[in-house]
Amino acid sequence: MTTEIMKQNIINSILDLEADNPYKKQLLEIMENHDKGKLTDIESYLLINDILVKYDSNVLIPKEQKAIEETRKSETEKTYGLSPNVTIFNPEDATEVAVKTKTEIGQIFIKGRKELIRTIGVENLNMKDREGNLITDLQKISKGKRKGEADEIINQYYDIQNRPDLKQYAIQIADIFEIPHYIEKEDGRGKNGFYIENIKPIMIYYLLQKDENVIYTSVEELACFVGLVTKNYKKISLKELAEINPRFTAAMLNQFYYRCKPELESVIFRVLDSLQDEYKTLNYYRNYCISINNGDCHTSTKNEDIIIRQTERKVLKEFNAKRILTIFQRKQQKKFYDRVCEQINETYGFNWVRYKKQIQIFADNEALQEIMNALTNEDMIHKKKEISSRFARRIMNRTKNEYDRTNKKADEVETKWVQEQLKQPEIKELAQLGFDYEDDFREMFQSFSDEYRYHDNYLDVQNRLISIMIGEPEMDSKNDIPELKGIM
């Protein structure tokens, strides 16, 4: 069945409805706006579908329901289809591999998280029972503590949006994280761990200080206020950094930001989740602020969120890049995001100029006030110093782990390559004459290796960036969040 035939089936279904049908007027208005060019095909389909799926069996006859379901499936596949070339950050992580090979951005699961987990494969969550056996039965993680653990695992890989407009428990994959937001093992202080216990009161203070019911903010703004990063983060220019140390190159800086991003998001969203789910003091949404060509801006809809993330992946392929990091390393970020807007405008008939990520928070100030702990200025300073110190160690550890893992792989490739070279008669003869690989051949051999390797001074440079952007692991200053004086 072609798209045109399915489109006509839906139109016929609408026209066939009784005049007193409560939905007919809404549907006819959508059709009229489409005819006037105010709505594109896909916008019209989505609006019509979202209304029609609310009908019960007494409203829709089978022919109409079939046409709607076929159109929804067709348009979802056409608009939100995932490109198969996804980047696997850690091939040894069975959950990540399953997530990125078995699910798609934009995919809808009408039956909720159970359906999502069934698609991924229960065994790929790597959850164990009390005897240490791998859990493969969905029923064993469908309630209680294990259900919470399964949700926590899932949230490390996805940005999932609830879709009650489709069905009570329906969900949609808004994003699949390029780098999983792995949850750091906490040290046991407080029932929620170090970060939630220390950041929560500061976050509440921040929200109450805004004194608004709807707050628009960002991960970076929240991270700076609660002490995860300094005021230098994303503010100090590359030129200023280069004056401090010429080794602070664009590549070094982008790698630092790229490494920090999932860690910051993991902490900030866990705190927001706690305030939303446990304390019921707010509701928050990850979306975008979209600017259009007449100077106005608006907050993205759920469908626009999906469109943005899917188009970004398509443009990455167009730029022959697998990761956003590559775009930044090439200094192509403006060209990249301009192209994303251009492609969205061409495909959907929009008039976007730019967009940026934001967090939209609907705060219940009265409920926040009830759980607000009295904080003195000294308490705030002390907590921020602890948070900064802890987060600096976290990023340093992650940097060191990536350095070790990458260079170990390079060593293994190099060793294998050298062994092959030493089999060559002329090289073998030199070795027999006493020439040493480490002293005489290593530089030559390395020049033939394509495997990426971090430079020996990489950790020193990254740790210096960490001290500027986050703070020192141990801080003695009695001032607010540590910041290098004279830089800004």
XYZ file of C-alpha atoms in Angstrom, residues 39-335:
297
model
C 1.363 21.900 8.119
C 3.649 19.514 6.264
C 2.594 15.947 5.436
C 4.450 14.426 8.357
C 3.145 17.033 10.823
C -0.401 16.368 9.646
C 0.032 12.591 9.849
C 1.392 12.785 13.376
C -1.367 15.091 14.590
C -4.103 12.999 12.976
C -2.616 9.753 14.242
C -2.239 11.052 17.791
C -5.944 11.938 17.839
C -7.187 8.760 16.181
C -5.257 6.360 18.401
C -7.258 7.708 21.342
C -10.454 6.335 19.797
C -11.876 3.163 21.251
C -13.324 0.327 19.181
C -16.798 1.891 19.305
C -15.550 4.983 17.453
C -13.266 3.502 14.801
C -14.347 0.805 12.439
C -11.721 -1.868 11.629
C -10.999 -0.470 8.139
C -10.114 2.921 9.593
C -7.983 1.467 12.393
C -5.990 -0.613 9.913
C -5.327 2.397 7.688
C -4.170 4.458 10.671
C -1.851 1.776 12.024
C -0.309 1.157 8.601
C 0.245 4.866 8.040
C 1.752 5.336 11.514
C 4.148 2.443 10.923
C 5.103 3.709 7.476
C 5.687 7.297 8.573
C 7.589 6.264 11.698
C 9.932 4.120 9.628
C 10.373 6.823 6.999
C 10.895 9.696 9.426
C 12.694 8.132 12.375
C 14.507 5.167 10.872
C 17.898 4.590 12.446
C 20.968 4.478 10.281
C 22.657 1.112 10.877
C 26.153 2.550 11.288
C 26.102 3.305 15.013
C 29.242 3.695 17.078
C 29.794 1.118 19.812
C 31.710 2.866 22.589
C 32.564 -0.337 24.459
C 32.192 -3.550 22.406
C 32.628 -5.590 25.597
C 29.462 -4.055 27.085
C 26.731 -6.494 26.035
C 24.004 -4.042 27.041
C 25.376 -1.251 24.852
C 25.775 -3.589 21.897
C 22.177 -4.821 22.282
C 20.831 -1.289 22.727
C 22.545 0.030 19.609
C 21.853 -2.941 17.360
C 18.307 -3.857 18.399
C 16.604 -0.508 18.987
C 16.252 2.820 17.211
C 15.884 6.507 17.972
C 12.204 7.359 17.670
C 11.061 3.786 18.313
C 7.802 3.538 20.249
C 7.004 0.763 22.735
C 3.273 0.784 23.389
C 3.595 -1.701 26.263
C 6.319 0.338 27.971
C 9.656 -0.693 29.402
C 8.796 -4.382 29.534
C 8.490 -4.387 25.770
C 11.761 -2.461 25.449
C 13.637 -4.903 27.707
C 12.167 -7.860 25.839
C 13.483 -6.326 22.607
C 16.959 -5.778 24.038
C 17.032 -9.194 25.675
C 16.760 -9.658 29.436
C 20.062 -11.525 29.471
C 21.821 -8.469 27.977
C 21.088 -6.400 31.097
C 23.595 -8.655 32.860
C 21.527 -8.815 36.056
C 22.184 -11.656 38.520
C 19.999 -13.445 41.050
C 21.037 -14.153 44.646
C 22.983 -17.230 43.575
C 24.915 -15.224 40.992
C 23.092 -16.717 38.017
C 22.297 -14.571 34.972
C 18.629 -13.530 34.923
C 16.927 -14.316 31.608
C 13.273 -14.277 32.718
C 11.517 -10.922 32.289
C 9.076 -11.700 35.129
C 11.945 -11.795 37.632
C 12.770 -8.107 37.010
C 9.231 -6.802 36.512
C 8.609 -5.569 40.036
C 10.238 -4.558 43.280
C 13.894 -3.746 43.732
C 14.989 -5.558 40.572
C 12.613 -3.476 38.466
C 14.299 -0.347 39.824
C 17.719 -1.803 39.047
C 16.637 -2.653 35.497
C 15.330 0.889 34.984
C 18.613 2.293 36.286
C 20.549 0.176 33.784
C 18.302 1.256 30.909
C 18.689 4.938 31.820
C 22.447 4.668 31.300
C 21.903 4.139 27.568
C 18.704 5.971 26.623
C 16.821 9.222 26.935
C 13.298 7.811 27.191
C 10.136 9.900 27.001
C 6.767 8.755 28.292
C 3.980 8.850 25.686
C 0.693 8.697 27.640
C -0.895 10.421 24.648
C -0.542 7.090 22.823
C -1.290 4.707 25.668
C -0.912 4.734 29.437
C 2.491 3.019 29.624
C 3.812 3.847 26.143
C 7.371 5.161 25.837
C 9.523 6.481 23.009
C 13.299 6.460 22.570
C 14.261 10.130 22.243
C 17.998 9.437 22.140
C 20.559 6.658 22.409
C 23.639 8.006 24.165
C 26.812 7.797 22.119
C 28.764 7.324 25.333
C 26.681 5.460 27.955
C 26.048 7.452 31.117
C 27.601 4.849 33.387
C 26.642 5.298 37.030
C 29.643 5.632 39.295
C 29.645 3.264 42.246
C 28.903 5.369 45.284
C 30.753 5.141 48.582
C 27.651 4.420 50.632
C 27.366 7.783 52.360
C 23.638 8.452 52.616
C 20.948 6.316 51.072
C 21.380 7.948 47.669
C 25.152 8.149 47.517
C 27.555 11.065 47.627
C 26.365 13.226 44.747
C 22.626 13.137 45.394
C 23.038 13.717 49.124
C 25.334 16.718 48.632
C 23.928 18.260 45.455
C 20.222 17.917 46.274
C 20.062 20.737 48.886
C 22.079 23.047 46.614
C 19.812 22.219 43.665
C 16.724 22.969 45.766
C 18.267 26.298 46.781
C 18.910 27.086 43.100
C 15.310 26.300 42.082
C 13.774 28.280 44.940
C 16.041 31.216 44.194
C 14.564 31.356 40.676
C 11.107 31.771 42.252
C 9.377 30.627 39.062
C 7.080 27.731 38.255
C 8.699 27.060 34.879
C 12.491 27.231 34.689
C 14.629 26.923 31.565
C 18.209 25.933 32.247
C 20.987 23.624 31.053
C 23.304 20.927 32.361
C 26.217 23.388 32.283
C 24.356 26.065 34.266
C 23.226 23.602 36.930
C 26.656 21.952 37.095
C 28.348 25.295 37.671
C 25.918 26.361 40.396
C 26.143 23.133 42.394
C 29.947 23.014 42.202
C 30.628 20.231 39.694
C 32.550 22.656 37.464
C 34.030 26.131 37.792
C 32.913 29.296 36.047
C 35.651 28.649 33.495
C 33.812 25.622 32.079
C 32.710 26.360 28.485
C 33.493 30.052 29.138
C 37.254 30.435 28.928
C 38.417 30.712 25.317
C 40.973 28.531 23.578
C 43.136 31.617 23.069
C 43.210 32.301 26.811
C 44.003 28.651 27.512
C 46.816 28.642 24.954
C 48.386 31.607 26.760
C 48.469 29.513 29.919
C 49.842 26.441 28.160
C 50.416 26.068 24.374
C 49.600 22.364 24.736
C 45.953 23.304 25.335
C 44.952 22.689 21.730
C 41.436 22.504 20.277
C 41.710 18.708 20.171
C 42.782 18.533 23.822
C 39.942 20.836 24.882
C 37.288 19.020 22.870
C 38.377 15.657 24.250
C 38.077 17.055 27.763
C 34.555 18.397 27.129
C 33.517 15.228 25.337
C 34.682 13.155 28.293
C 32.984 15.401 30.870
C 29.639 15.686 29.089
C 28.170 12.231 29.895
C 29.538 12.375 33.443
C 27.922 15.755 34.118
C 24.637 14.639 32.579
C 24.664 11.455 34.624
C 25.020 13.347 37.916
C 22.649 16.227 37.122
C 19.856 14.030 35.798
C 20.132 11.602 38.709
C 19.579 14.497 41.116
C 16.641 15.778 39.050
C 15.250 12.239 38.881
C 15.401 12.040 42.663
C 13.539 15.329 43.108
C 10.992 14.273 40.498
C 10.407 10.609 41.268
C 11.139 10.304 44.984
C 10.139 13.698 46.350
C 7.501 14.660 43.728
C 8.642 18.286 43.821
C 9.102 18.869 40.091
C 8.746 17.531 36.568
C 11.505 18.067 34.048
C 11.999 17.498 30.332
C 15.102 17.405 28.146
C 14.378 19.370 24.996
C 15.672 22.200 22.816
C 15.288 25.947 22.451
C 14.682 26.501 18.726
C 15.231 29.894 17.068
C 13.425 30.645 13.823
C 14.194 33.178 11.099
C 11.795 35.886 12.320
C 13.675 36.208 15.606
C 11.226 34.185 17.706
C 12.120 31.033 19.610
C 10.158 28.158 21.078
C 10.630 25.003 23.116
C 10.753 21.867 21.003
C 7.917 19.362 20.929
C 8.510 15.642 21.469
C 8.410 15.039 17.724
C 10.903 17.858 17.106
C 13.254 16.304 19.691
C 13.239 13.083 17.683
C 13.679 14.927 14.395
C 16.730 16.820 15.705
C 18.509 13.776 17.083
C 17.790 11.652 14.043
C 18.908 14.381 11.624
C 22.127 14.880 13.586
C 22.968 11.223 13.015
C 22.225 11.502 9.308
C 24.411 14.609 8.990
C 27.220 12.818 10.839
C 27.193 10.232 8.053
C 27.162 13.040 5.480
C 30.263 14.514 7.155
C 31.857 11.037 7.169
C 32.087 11.107 10.972
C 30.902 8.598 13.553
C 31.017 10.920 16.555
C 30.247 14.534 17.347
C 33.773 14.680 18.820
C 35.173 14.266 15.312
C 33.182 17.297 14.165
C 34.632 19.412 16.970
C 38.158 18.155 16.357
C 37.832 19.257 12.733
C 36.437 22.630 13.892
C 33.322 21.985 11.788
C 30.720 22.461 14.517
C 29.111 25.585 13.017
C 28.988 24.021 9.571
